[in-house]
Amino acid sequence: MMFLWAFLVGGTICLIGQFLMDVVKLTPAHTMSSLVVTGAVLDGFGLYEPLVNFAGAGATVPITSFGNALVHGAMAEAEQHGIIGIITGIFEVTSAGISAAIVFGFITAVLFRPKG
C-alpha cells in the first residue's frame, strides 16, 4: 500500500507541474520555481512533513522536497544558532543536492555537446 500512496502523491505533484506548463503556459523554469516555493510554504506551515510521512518517496523525490529541505534546514538551525543559523541551515541540508547538480551538470557537458 505504501508504494501505491507514493506513486499517487508523486504522480499528483508531477501532474500539477505538467498542468502549469501545458495549460497555464509557464516556462519550465517558472514551473520548477513555483513547485520549490510551494514545498517551502507547505513546510513553513508544517504541512509537508506529514505528507512525507504518509507518501514517503512520493513526496521526497519531486522538486517540492527541495523547498521543504530549504525551509526545514533553516528553521532547525535558526532554533540553535539564531539568525545566522538560517543561512547556514539552508546550505547544510541542501549541499549534497546542489553539489550533485553541479558535478553531474559538468560531467554531462564534458561528455555531450551542449547546445547554446
Short mmCIF file of C-alpha atoms in Angstrom, two decimals:
data_model
loop_
_atom_site.label_atom_id
_atom_site.label_comp_id
_atom_site.label_asym_id
_atom_site.label_seq_id
_atom_site.Cartn_x
_atom_site.Cartn_y
_atom_site.Cartn_z
CA MET A 1 0.00 0.00 0.00
CA MET A 2 2.96 2.31 0.71
CA PHE A 3 4.07 2.08 -2.93
CA LEU A 4 0.59 3.00 -4.15
CA TRP A 5 0.47 6.14 -2.00
CA ALA A 6 3.98 7.13 -3.05
CA PHE A 7 3.00 6.70 -6.70
CA LEU A 8 -0.24 8.66 -6.34
CA VAL A 9 1.25 11.56 -4.37
CA GLY A 10 4.37 11.82 -6.54
CA GLY A 11 2.25 11.49 -9.67
CA THR A 12 -0.08 14.23 -8.47
CA ILE A 13 2.84 16.59 -7.88
CA CYS A 14 4.14 15.83 -11.37
CA LEU A 15 0.63 16.26 -12.80
CA ILE A 16 0.42 19.72 -11.23
CA GLY A 17 3.78 20.62 -12.77
CA GLN A 18 2.67 19.39 -16.18
CA PHE A 19 -0.60 21.31 -15.84
CA LEU A 20 1.33 24.50 -15.07
CA MET A 21 3.41 24.06 -18.24
CA ASP A 22 0.66 22.90 -20.62
CA VAL A 23 -2.43 24.80 -19.53
CA VAL A 24 -1.10 27.84 -17.66
CA LYS A 25 1.78 28.07 -20.19
CA LEU A 26 4.52 28.65 -17.60
CA THR A 27 8.05 28.01 -18.72
CA PRO A 28 9.83 25.01 -17.17
CA ALA A 29 11.93 27.38 -15.03
CA HIS A 30 8.81 29.14 -13.71
CA THR A 31 7.13 25.79 -13.05
CA MET A 32 10.14 24.47 -11.17
CA SER A 33 10.41 27.65 -9.11
CA SER A 34 6.69 27.53 -8.32
CA LEU A 35 6.94 23.94 -7.10
CA VAL A 36 10.01 24.72 -4.94
CA VAL A 37 8.22 27.70 -3.39
CA THR A 38 5.11 25.57 -2.82
CA GLY A 39 7.18 22.97 -0.97
CA ALA A 40 8.79 25.71 1.11
CA VAL A 41 5.45 27.28 2.02
CA LEU A 42 3.93 23.90 2.90
CA ASP A 43 6.88 23.15 5.18
CA GLY A 44 6.63 26.61 6.71
CA PHE A 45 3.05 25.82 7.72
CA GLY A 46 4.06 22.35 8.93
CA LEU A 47 2.12 20.52 6.21
CA TYR A 48 4.91 18.92 4.19
CA GLU A 49 6.33 16.67 6.91
CA PRO A 50 3.01 14.81 7.37
CA LEU A 51 2.91 14.37 3.58
CA VAL A 52 6.42 12.87 3.66
CA ASN A 53 5.40 10.53 6.49
CA PHE A 54 2.33 9.47 4.51
CA ALA A 55 3.76 9.15 0.99
CA GLY A 56 7.48 8.55 1.56
CA ALA A 57 9.40 8.84 -1.71
CA GLY A 58 6.29 10.18 -3.44
CA ALA A 59 6.86 13.41 -1.52
CA THR A 60 10.66 13.39 -1.15
CA VAL A 61 11.64 12.76 -4.77
CA PRO A 62 9.77 15.58 -6.62
CA ILE A 63 11.20 19.10 -6.72
CA THR A 64 8.81 20.27 -3.99
CA SER A 65 11.01 18.47 -1.47
CA PHE A 66 13.87 20.85 -2.27
CA GLY A 67 11.81 23.76 -0.97
CA ASN A 68 10.89 21.63 2.01
CA ALA A 69 14.57 20.93 2.70
CA LEU A 70 15.49 24.61 2.44
CA VAL A 71 12.92 25.73 4.99
CA HIS A 72 13.36 22.67 7.21
CA GLY A 73 17.12 23.23 7.46
CA ALA A 74 16.77 26.96 8.01
CA MET A 75 14.22 26.52 10.79
CA ALA A 76 16.21 23.79 12.55
CA GLU A 77 19.45 25.79 12.55
CA ALA A 78 17.67 29.04 13.48
CA GLU A 79 16.49 27.40 16.69
CA GLN A 80 20.08 26.52 17.62
CA HIS A 81 22.11 29.45 16.26
CA GLY A 82 19.64 32.30 15.75
CA ILE A 83 19.65 34.48 12.64
CA ILE A 84 22.96 33.19 11.29
CA GLY A 85 21.58 29.65 11.53
CA ILE A 86 19.03 30.47 8.84
CA ILE A 87 21.75 30.91 6.25
CA THR A 88 23.91 28.01 7.40
CA GLY A 89 20.91 25.70 7.74
CA ILE A 90 19.88 26.20 4.15
CA PHE A 91 23.28 25.18 2.85
CA GLU A 92 23.87 22.40 5.36
CA VAL A 93 20.76 20.44 4.41
CA THR A 94 20.82 21.04 0.64
CA SER A 95 24.56 20.99 -0.04
CA ALA A 96 24.55 17.39 -1.29
CA GLY A 97 21.82 18.12 -3.84
CA ILE A 98 23.44 21.34 -5.03
CA SER A 99 26.86 19.66 -5.29
CA ALA A 100 25.41 16.72 -7.22
CA ALA A 101 23.69 19.08 -9.67
CA ILE A 102 26.97 20.91 -10.31
CA VAL A 103 29.05 17.73 -10.68
CA PHE A 104 26.58 15.89 -12.92
CA GLY A 105 26.00 19.02 -14.99
CA PHE A 106 29.74 19.34 -15.54
CA ILE A 107 30.11 15.65 -16.45
CA THR A 108 27.21 15.89 -18.89
CA ALA A 109 28.71 19.00 -20.51
CA VAL A 110 32.06 17.23 -20.91
CA LEU A 111 30.60 14.01 -22.36
CA PHE A 112 27.99 15.54 -24.66
CA ARG A 113 27.90 18.56 -26.92
CA PRO A 114 25.69 21.14 -25.20
CA LYS A 115 23.74 23.44 -27.48
CA GLY A 116 23.52 27.15 -26.81
#
